[in-house]
mmCIF file of N, CA and C and ligand atoms in Angstrom:
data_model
loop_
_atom_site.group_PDB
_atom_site.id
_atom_site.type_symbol
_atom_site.label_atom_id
_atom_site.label_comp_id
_atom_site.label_asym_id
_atom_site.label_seq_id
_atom_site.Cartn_x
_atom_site.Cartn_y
_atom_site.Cartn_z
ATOM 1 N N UNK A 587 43.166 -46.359 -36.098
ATOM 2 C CA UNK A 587 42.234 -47.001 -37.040
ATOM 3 C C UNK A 587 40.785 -46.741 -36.599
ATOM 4 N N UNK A 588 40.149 -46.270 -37.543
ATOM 5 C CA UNK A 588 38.756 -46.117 -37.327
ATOM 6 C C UNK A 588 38.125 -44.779 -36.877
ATOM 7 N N UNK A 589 39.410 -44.426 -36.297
ATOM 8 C CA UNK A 589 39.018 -42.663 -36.213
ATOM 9 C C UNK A 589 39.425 -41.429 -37.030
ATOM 10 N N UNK A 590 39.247 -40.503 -37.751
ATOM 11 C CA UNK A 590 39.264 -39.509 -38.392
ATOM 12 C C UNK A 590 38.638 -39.790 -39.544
ATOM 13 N N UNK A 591 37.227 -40.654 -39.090
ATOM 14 C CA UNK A 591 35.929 -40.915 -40.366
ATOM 15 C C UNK A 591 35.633 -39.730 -41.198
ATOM 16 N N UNK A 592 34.777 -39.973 -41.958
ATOM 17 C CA UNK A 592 33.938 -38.630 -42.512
ATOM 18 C C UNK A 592 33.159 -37.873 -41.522
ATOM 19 N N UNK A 593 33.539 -36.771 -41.838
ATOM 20 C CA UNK A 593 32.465 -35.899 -40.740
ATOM 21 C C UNK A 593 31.173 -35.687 -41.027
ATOM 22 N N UNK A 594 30.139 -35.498 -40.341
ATOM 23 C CA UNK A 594 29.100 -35.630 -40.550
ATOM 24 C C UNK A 594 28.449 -34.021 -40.067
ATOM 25 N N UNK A 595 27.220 -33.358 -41.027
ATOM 26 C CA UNK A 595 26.821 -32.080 -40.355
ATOM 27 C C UNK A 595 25.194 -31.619 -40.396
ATOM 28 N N UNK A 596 24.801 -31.403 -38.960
ATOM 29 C CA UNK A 596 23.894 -31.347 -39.243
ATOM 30 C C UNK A 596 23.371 -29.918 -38.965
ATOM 31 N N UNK A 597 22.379 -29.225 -40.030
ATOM 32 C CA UNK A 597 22.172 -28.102 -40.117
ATOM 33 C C UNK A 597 20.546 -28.035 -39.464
ATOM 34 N N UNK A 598 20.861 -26.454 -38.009
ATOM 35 C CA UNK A 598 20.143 -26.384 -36.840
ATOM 36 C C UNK A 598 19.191 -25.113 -37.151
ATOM 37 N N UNK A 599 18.013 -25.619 -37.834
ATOM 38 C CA UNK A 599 17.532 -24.238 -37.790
ATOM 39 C C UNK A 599 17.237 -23.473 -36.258
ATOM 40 N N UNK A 600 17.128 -22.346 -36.348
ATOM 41 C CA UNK A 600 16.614 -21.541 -34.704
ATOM 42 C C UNK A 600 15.499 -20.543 -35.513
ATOM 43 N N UNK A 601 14.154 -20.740 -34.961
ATOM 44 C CA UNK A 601 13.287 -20.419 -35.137
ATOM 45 C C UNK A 601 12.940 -19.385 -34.209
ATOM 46 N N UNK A 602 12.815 -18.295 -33.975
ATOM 47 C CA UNK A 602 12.692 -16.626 -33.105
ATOM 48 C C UNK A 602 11.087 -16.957 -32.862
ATOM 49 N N UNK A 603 10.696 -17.955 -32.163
ATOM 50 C CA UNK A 603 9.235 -17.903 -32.820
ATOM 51 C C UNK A 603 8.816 -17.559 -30.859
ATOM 52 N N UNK A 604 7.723 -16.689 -30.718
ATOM 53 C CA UNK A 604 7.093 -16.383 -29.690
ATOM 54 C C UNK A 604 5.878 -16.532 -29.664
ATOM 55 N N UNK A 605 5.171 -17.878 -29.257
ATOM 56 C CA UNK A 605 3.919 -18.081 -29.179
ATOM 57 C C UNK A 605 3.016 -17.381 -28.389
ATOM 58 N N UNK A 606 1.881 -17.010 -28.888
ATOM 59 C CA UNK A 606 0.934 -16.247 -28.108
ATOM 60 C C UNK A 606 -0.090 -17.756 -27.323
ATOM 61 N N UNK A 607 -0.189 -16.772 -26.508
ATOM 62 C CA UNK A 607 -1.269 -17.941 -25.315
ATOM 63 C C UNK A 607 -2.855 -18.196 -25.459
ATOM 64 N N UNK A 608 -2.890 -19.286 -25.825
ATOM 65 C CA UNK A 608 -4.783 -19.266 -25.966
ATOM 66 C C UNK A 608 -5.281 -18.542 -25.468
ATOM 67 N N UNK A 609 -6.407 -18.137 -25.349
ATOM 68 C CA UNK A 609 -7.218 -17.040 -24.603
ATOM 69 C C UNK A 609 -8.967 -17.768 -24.412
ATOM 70 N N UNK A 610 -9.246 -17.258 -23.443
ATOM 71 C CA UNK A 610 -10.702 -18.008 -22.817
ATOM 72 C C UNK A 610 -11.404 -16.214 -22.663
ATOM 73 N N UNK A 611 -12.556 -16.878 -23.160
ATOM 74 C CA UNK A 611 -13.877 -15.626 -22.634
ATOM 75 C C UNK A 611 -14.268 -16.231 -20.899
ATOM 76 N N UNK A 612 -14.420 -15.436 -20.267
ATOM 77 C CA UNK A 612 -15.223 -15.605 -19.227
ATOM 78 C C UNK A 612 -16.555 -14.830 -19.400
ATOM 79 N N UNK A 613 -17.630 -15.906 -19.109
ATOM 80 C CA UNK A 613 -18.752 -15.421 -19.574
ATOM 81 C C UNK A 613 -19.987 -15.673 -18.163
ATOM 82 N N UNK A 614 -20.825 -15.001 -18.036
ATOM 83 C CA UNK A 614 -21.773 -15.303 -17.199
ATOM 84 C C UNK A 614 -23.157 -15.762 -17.576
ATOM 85 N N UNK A 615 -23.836 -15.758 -16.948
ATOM 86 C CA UNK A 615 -25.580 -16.366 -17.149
ATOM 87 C C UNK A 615 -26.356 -15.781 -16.758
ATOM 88 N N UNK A 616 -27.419 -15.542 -17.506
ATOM 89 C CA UNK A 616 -28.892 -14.875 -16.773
ATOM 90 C C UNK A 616 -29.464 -16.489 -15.916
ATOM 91 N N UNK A 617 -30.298 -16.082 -15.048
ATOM 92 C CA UNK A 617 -30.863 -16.622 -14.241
ATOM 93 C C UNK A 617 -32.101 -15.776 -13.710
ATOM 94 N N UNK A 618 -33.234 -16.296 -13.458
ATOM 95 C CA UNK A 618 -34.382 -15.868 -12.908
ATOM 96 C C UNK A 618 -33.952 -15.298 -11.343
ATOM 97 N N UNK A 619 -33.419 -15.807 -10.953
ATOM 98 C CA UNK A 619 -33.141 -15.787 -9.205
ATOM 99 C C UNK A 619 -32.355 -14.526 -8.801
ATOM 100 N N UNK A 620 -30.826 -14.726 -8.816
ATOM 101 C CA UNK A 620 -29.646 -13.570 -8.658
ATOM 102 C C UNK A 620 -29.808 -12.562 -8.859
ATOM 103 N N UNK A 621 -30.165 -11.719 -7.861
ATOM 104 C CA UNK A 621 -29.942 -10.514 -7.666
ATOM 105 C C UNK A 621 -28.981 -9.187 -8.678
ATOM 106 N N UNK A 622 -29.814 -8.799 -9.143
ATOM 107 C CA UNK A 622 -29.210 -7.729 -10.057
ATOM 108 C C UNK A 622 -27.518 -7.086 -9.450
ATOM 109 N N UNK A 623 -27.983 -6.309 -7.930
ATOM 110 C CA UNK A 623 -26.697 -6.140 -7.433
ATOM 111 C C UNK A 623 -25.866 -7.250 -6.589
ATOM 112 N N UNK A 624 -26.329 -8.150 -6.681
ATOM 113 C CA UNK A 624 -24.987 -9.061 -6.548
ATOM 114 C C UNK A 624 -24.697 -9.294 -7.531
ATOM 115 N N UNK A 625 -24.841 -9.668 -8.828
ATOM 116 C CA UNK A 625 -24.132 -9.863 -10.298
ATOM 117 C C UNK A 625 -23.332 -8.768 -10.621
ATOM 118 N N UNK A 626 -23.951 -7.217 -10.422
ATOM 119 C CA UNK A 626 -22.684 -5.789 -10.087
ATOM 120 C C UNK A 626 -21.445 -6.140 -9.223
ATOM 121 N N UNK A 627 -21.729 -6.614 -7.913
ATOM 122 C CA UNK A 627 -21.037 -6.821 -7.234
ATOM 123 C C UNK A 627 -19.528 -7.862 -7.870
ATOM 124 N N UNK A 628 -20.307 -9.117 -8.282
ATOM 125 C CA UNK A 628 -19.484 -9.915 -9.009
ATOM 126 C C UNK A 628 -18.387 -9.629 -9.966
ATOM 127 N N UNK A 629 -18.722 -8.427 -10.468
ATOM 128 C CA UNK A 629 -18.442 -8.177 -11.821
ATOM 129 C C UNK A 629 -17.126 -7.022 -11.138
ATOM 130 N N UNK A 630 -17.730 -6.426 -9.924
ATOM 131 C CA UNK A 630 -16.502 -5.269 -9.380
ATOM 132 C C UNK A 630 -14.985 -6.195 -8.628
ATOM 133 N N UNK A 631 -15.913 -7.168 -7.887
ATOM 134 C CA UNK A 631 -14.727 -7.992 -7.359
ATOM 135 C C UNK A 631 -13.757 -8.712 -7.596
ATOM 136 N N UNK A 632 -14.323 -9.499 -8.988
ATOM 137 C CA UNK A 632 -13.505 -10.643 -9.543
ATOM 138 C C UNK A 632 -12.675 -10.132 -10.422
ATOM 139 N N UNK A 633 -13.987 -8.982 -11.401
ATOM 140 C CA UNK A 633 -13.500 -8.514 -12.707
ATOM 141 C C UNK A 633 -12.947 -7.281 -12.973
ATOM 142 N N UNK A 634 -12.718 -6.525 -11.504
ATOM 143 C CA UNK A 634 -12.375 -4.934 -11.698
ATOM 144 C C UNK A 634 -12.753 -4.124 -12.510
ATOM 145 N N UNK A 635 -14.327 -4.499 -12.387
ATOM 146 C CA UNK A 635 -15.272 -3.393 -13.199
ATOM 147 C C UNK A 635 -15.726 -2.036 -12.257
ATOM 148 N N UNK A 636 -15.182 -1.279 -12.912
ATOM 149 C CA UNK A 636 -16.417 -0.698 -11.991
ATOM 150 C C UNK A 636 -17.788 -0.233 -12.093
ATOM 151 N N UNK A 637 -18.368 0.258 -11.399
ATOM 152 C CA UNK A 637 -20.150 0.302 -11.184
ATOM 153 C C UNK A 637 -20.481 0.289 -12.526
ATOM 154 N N UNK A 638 -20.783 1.771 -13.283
ATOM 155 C CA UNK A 638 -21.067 1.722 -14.768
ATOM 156 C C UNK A 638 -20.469 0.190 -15.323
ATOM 157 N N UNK A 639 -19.514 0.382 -16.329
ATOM 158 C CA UNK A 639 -19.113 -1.315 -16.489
ATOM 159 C C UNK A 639 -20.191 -2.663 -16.133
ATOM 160 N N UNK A 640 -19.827 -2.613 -14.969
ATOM 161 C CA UNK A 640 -20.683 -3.887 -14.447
ATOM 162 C C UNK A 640 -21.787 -3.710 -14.523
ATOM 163 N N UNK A 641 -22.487 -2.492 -14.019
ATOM 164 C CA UNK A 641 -24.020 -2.236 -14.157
ATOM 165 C C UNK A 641 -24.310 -2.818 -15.774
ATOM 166 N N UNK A 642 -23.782 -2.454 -16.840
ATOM 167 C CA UNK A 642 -23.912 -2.305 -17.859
ATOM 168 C C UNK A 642 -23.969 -3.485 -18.804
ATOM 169 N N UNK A 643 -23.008 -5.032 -17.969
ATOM 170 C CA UNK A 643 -22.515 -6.043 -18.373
ATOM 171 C C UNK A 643 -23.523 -6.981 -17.760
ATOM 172 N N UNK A 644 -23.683 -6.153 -16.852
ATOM 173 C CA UNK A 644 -25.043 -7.192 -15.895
ATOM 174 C C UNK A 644 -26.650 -6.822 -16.689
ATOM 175 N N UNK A 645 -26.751 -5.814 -17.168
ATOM 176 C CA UNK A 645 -28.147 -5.150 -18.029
ATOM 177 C C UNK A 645 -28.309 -6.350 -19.459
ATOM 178 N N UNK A 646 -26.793 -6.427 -20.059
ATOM 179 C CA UNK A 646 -26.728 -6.721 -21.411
ATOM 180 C C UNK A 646 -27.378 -8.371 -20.849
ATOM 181 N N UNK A 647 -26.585 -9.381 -19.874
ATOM 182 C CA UNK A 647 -26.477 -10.820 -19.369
ATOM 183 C C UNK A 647 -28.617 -10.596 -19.033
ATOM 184 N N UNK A 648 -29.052 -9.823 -18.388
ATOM 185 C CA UNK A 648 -29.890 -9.918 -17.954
ATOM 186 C C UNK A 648 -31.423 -10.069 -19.396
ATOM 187 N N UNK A 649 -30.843 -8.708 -20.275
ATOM 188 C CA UNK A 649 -31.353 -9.074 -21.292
ATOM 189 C C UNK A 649 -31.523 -9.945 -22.955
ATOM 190 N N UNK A 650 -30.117 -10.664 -22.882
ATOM 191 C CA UNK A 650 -29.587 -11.548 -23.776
ATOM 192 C C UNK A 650 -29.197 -12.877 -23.664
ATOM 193 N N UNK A 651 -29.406 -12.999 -22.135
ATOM 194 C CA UNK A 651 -28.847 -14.392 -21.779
ATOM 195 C C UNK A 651 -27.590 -15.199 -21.140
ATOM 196 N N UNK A 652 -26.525 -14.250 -21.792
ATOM 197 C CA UNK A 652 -24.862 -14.329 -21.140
ATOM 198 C C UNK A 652 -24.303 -13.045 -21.988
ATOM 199 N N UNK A 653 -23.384 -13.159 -21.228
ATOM 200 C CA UNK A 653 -22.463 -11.705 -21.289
ATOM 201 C C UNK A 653 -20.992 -12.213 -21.177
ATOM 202 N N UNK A 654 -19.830 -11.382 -21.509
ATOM 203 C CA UNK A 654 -18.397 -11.410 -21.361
ATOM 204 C C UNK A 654 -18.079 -10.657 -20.064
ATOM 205 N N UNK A 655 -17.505 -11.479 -19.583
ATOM 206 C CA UNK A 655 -16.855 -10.735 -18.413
ATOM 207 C C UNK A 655 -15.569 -10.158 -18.383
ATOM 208 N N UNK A 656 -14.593 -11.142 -18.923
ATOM 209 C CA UNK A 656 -12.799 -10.589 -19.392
ATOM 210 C C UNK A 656 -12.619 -12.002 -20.161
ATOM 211 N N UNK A 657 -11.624 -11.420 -20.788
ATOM 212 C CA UNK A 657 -10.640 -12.362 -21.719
ATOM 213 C C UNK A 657 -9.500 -12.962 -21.218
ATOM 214 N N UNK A 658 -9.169 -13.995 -20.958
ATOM 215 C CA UNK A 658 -7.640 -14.451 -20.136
ATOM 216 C C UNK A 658 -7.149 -15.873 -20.430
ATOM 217 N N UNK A 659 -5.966 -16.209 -20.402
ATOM 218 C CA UNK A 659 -5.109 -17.226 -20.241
ATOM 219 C C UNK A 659 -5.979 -18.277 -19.723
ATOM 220 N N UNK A 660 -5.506 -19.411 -19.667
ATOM 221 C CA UNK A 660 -6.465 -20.769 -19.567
ATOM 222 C C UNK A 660 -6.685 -20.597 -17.814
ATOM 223 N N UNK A 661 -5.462 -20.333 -17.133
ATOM 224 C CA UNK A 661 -5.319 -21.017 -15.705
ATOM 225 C C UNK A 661 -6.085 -19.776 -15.290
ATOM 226 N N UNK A 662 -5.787 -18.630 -15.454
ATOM 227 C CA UNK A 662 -6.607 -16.981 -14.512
ATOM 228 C C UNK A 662 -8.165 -17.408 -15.472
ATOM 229 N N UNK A 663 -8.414 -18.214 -16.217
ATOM 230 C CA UNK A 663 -9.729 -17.899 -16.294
ATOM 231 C C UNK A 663 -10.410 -19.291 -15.756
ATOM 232 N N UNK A 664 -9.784 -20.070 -15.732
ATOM 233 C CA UNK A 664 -10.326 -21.348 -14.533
ATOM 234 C C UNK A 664 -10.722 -20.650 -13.168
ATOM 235 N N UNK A 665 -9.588 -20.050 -12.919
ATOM 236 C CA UNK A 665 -9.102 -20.036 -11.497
ATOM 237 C C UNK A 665 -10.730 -18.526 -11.229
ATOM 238 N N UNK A 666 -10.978 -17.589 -12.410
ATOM 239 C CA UNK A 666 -12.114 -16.586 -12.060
ATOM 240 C C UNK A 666 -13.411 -17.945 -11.938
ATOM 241 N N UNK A 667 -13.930 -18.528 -12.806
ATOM 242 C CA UNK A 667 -14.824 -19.551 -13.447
ATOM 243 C C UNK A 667 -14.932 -20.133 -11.547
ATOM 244 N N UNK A 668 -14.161 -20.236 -10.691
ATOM 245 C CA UNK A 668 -13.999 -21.131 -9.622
ATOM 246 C C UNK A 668 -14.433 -20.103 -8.748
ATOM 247 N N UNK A 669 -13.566 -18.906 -8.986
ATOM 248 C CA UNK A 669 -14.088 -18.077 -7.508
ATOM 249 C C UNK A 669 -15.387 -17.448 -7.703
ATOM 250 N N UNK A 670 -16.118 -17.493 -9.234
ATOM 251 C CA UNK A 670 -17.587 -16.692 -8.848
ATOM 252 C C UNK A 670 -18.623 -18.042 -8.522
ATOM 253 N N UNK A 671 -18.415 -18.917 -9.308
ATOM 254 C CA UNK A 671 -18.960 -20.086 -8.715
ATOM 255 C C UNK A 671 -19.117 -20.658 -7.603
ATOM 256 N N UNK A 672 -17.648 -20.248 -6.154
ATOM 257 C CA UNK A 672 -17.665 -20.569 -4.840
ATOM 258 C C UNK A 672 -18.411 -19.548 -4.295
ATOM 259 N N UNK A 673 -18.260 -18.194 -4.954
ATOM 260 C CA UNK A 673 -19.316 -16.960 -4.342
ATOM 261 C C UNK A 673 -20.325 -17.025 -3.996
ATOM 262 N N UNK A 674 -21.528 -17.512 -5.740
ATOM 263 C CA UNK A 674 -22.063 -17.522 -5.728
ATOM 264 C C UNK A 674 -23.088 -18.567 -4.954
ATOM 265 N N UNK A 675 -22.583 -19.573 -4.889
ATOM 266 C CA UNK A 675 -22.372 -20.864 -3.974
ATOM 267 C C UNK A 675 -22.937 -20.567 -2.480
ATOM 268 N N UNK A 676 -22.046 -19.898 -1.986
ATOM 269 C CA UNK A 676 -21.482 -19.345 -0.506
ATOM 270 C C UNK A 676 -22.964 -18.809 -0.369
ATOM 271 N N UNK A 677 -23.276 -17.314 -1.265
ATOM 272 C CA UNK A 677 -24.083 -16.445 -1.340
ATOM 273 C C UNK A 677 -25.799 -17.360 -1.582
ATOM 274 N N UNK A 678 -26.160 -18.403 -2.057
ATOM 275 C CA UNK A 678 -26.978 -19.289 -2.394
ATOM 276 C C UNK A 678 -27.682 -18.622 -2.942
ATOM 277 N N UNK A 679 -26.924 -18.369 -4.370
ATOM 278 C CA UNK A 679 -27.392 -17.848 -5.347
ATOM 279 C C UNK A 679 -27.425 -18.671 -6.834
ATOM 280 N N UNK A 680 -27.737 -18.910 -7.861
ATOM 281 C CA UNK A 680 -27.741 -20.002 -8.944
ATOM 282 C C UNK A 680 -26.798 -19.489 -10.009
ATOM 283 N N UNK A 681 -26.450 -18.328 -9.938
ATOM 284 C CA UNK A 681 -25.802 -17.477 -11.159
ATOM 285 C C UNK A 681 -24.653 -18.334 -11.758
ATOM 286 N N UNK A 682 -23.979 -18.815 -12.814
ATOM 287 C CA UNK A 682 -23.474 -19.615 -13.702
ATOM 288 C C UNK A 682 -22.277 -18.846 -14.022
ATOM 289 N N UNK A 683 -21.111 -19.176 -14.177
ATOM 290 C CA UNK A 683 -19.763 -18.446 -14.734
ATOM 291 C C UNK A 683 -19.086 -19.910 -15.599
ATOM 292 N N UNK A 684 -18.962 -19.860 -16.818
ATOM 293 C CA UNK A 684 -18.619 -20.598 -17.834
ATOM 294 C C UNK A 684 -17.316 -20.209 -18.338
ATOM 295 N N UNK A 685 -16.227 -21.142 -19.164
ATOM 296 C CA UNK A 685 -15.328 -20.246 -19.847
ATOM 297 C C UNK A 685 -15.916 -20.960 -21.134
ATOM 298 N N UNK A 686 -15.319 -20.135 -22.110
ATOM 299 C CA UNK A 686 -14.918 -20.834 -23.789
ATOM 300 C C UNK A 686 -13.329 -20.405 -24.546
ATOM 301 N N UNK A 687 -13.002 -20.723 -25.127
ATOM 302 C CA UNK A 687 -11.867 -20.462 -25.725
ATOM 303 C C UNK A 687 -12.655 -19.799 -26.998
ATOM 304 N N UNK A 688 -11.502 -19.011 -27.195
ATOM 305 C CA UNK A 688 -11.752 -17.332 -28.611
ATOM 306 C C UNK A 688 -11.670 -18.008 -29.274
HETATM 307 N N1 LIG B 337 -32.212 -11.870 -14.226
HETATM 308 C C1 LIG B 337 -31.799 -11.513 -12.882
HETATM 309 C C2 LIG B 337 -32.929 -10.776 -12.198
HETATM 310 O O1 LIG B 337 -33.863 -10.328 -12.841
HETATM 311 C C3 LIG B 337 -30.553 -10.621 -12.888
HETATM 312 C C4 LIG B 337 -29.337 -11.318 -13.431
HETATM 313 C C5 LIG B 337 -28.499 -10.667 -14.338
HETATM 314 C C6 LIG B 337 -29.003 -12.614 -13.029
HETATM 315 C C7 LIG B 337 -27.351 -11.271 -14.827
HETATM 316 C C8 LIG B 337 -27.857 -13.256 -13.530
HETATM 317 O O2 LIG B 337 -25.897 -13.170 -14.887
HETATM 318 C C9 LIG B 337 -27.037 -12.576 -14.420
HETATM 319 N N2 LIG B 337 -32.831 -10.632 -10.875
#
């Protein structure tokens, strides 16, 4: 008694769905102070630019105000945002590394 009720069914959609990952600009700052080739420098170490590149990213920041450095995932662009900031820090230099989301 009481068992072989109505069956009951519930229909499971499966969704194939593959989310893409926010993305952050890493961006830098002009500053009066910082050294032209330490901002090159910055740009070879953190950002695997090389010379041209960076020379070039550091010209644009110098004459516009901020510049892009790379595009990345939330945590690798915290985690850059931290190490040019301790650099620059270290180095007692004022230069600014910001993220934003795209
Ligand atoms: N404006 C600096 C100077 O004349 C150079 C500089 C470029 C500083 C880019 C910061 O993000 C920067 N020495």
């Amino acid at each position: 008694p009481g068992t072989n009720g109505p069956s009951t069914s519930v229909i499971t959609k499966v969704k194939p769905k593959t989310k893409r990952p926010n993305l952050y600009r890493v961006l830098i700052l002009n500053d009066d102070y910082t050294p032209m080739e330490f901002v090159v420098h910055v740009l070879e170490k953190f950002f695997q630019k090389d010379a041209e590149a960076a020379t070039k990213i550091m010209l644009h920041v110098h004459h516009h105000g901020i510049g892009e450095c790379g595009v990345f995932t939330y945590e690798i662009a915290e985690t850059k945002v931290t190490q040019v900031m301790d650099f620059a820090r270290k180095h007692q230099h004022p230069l600014q590394c910001v993220m934003e989301k795209k």
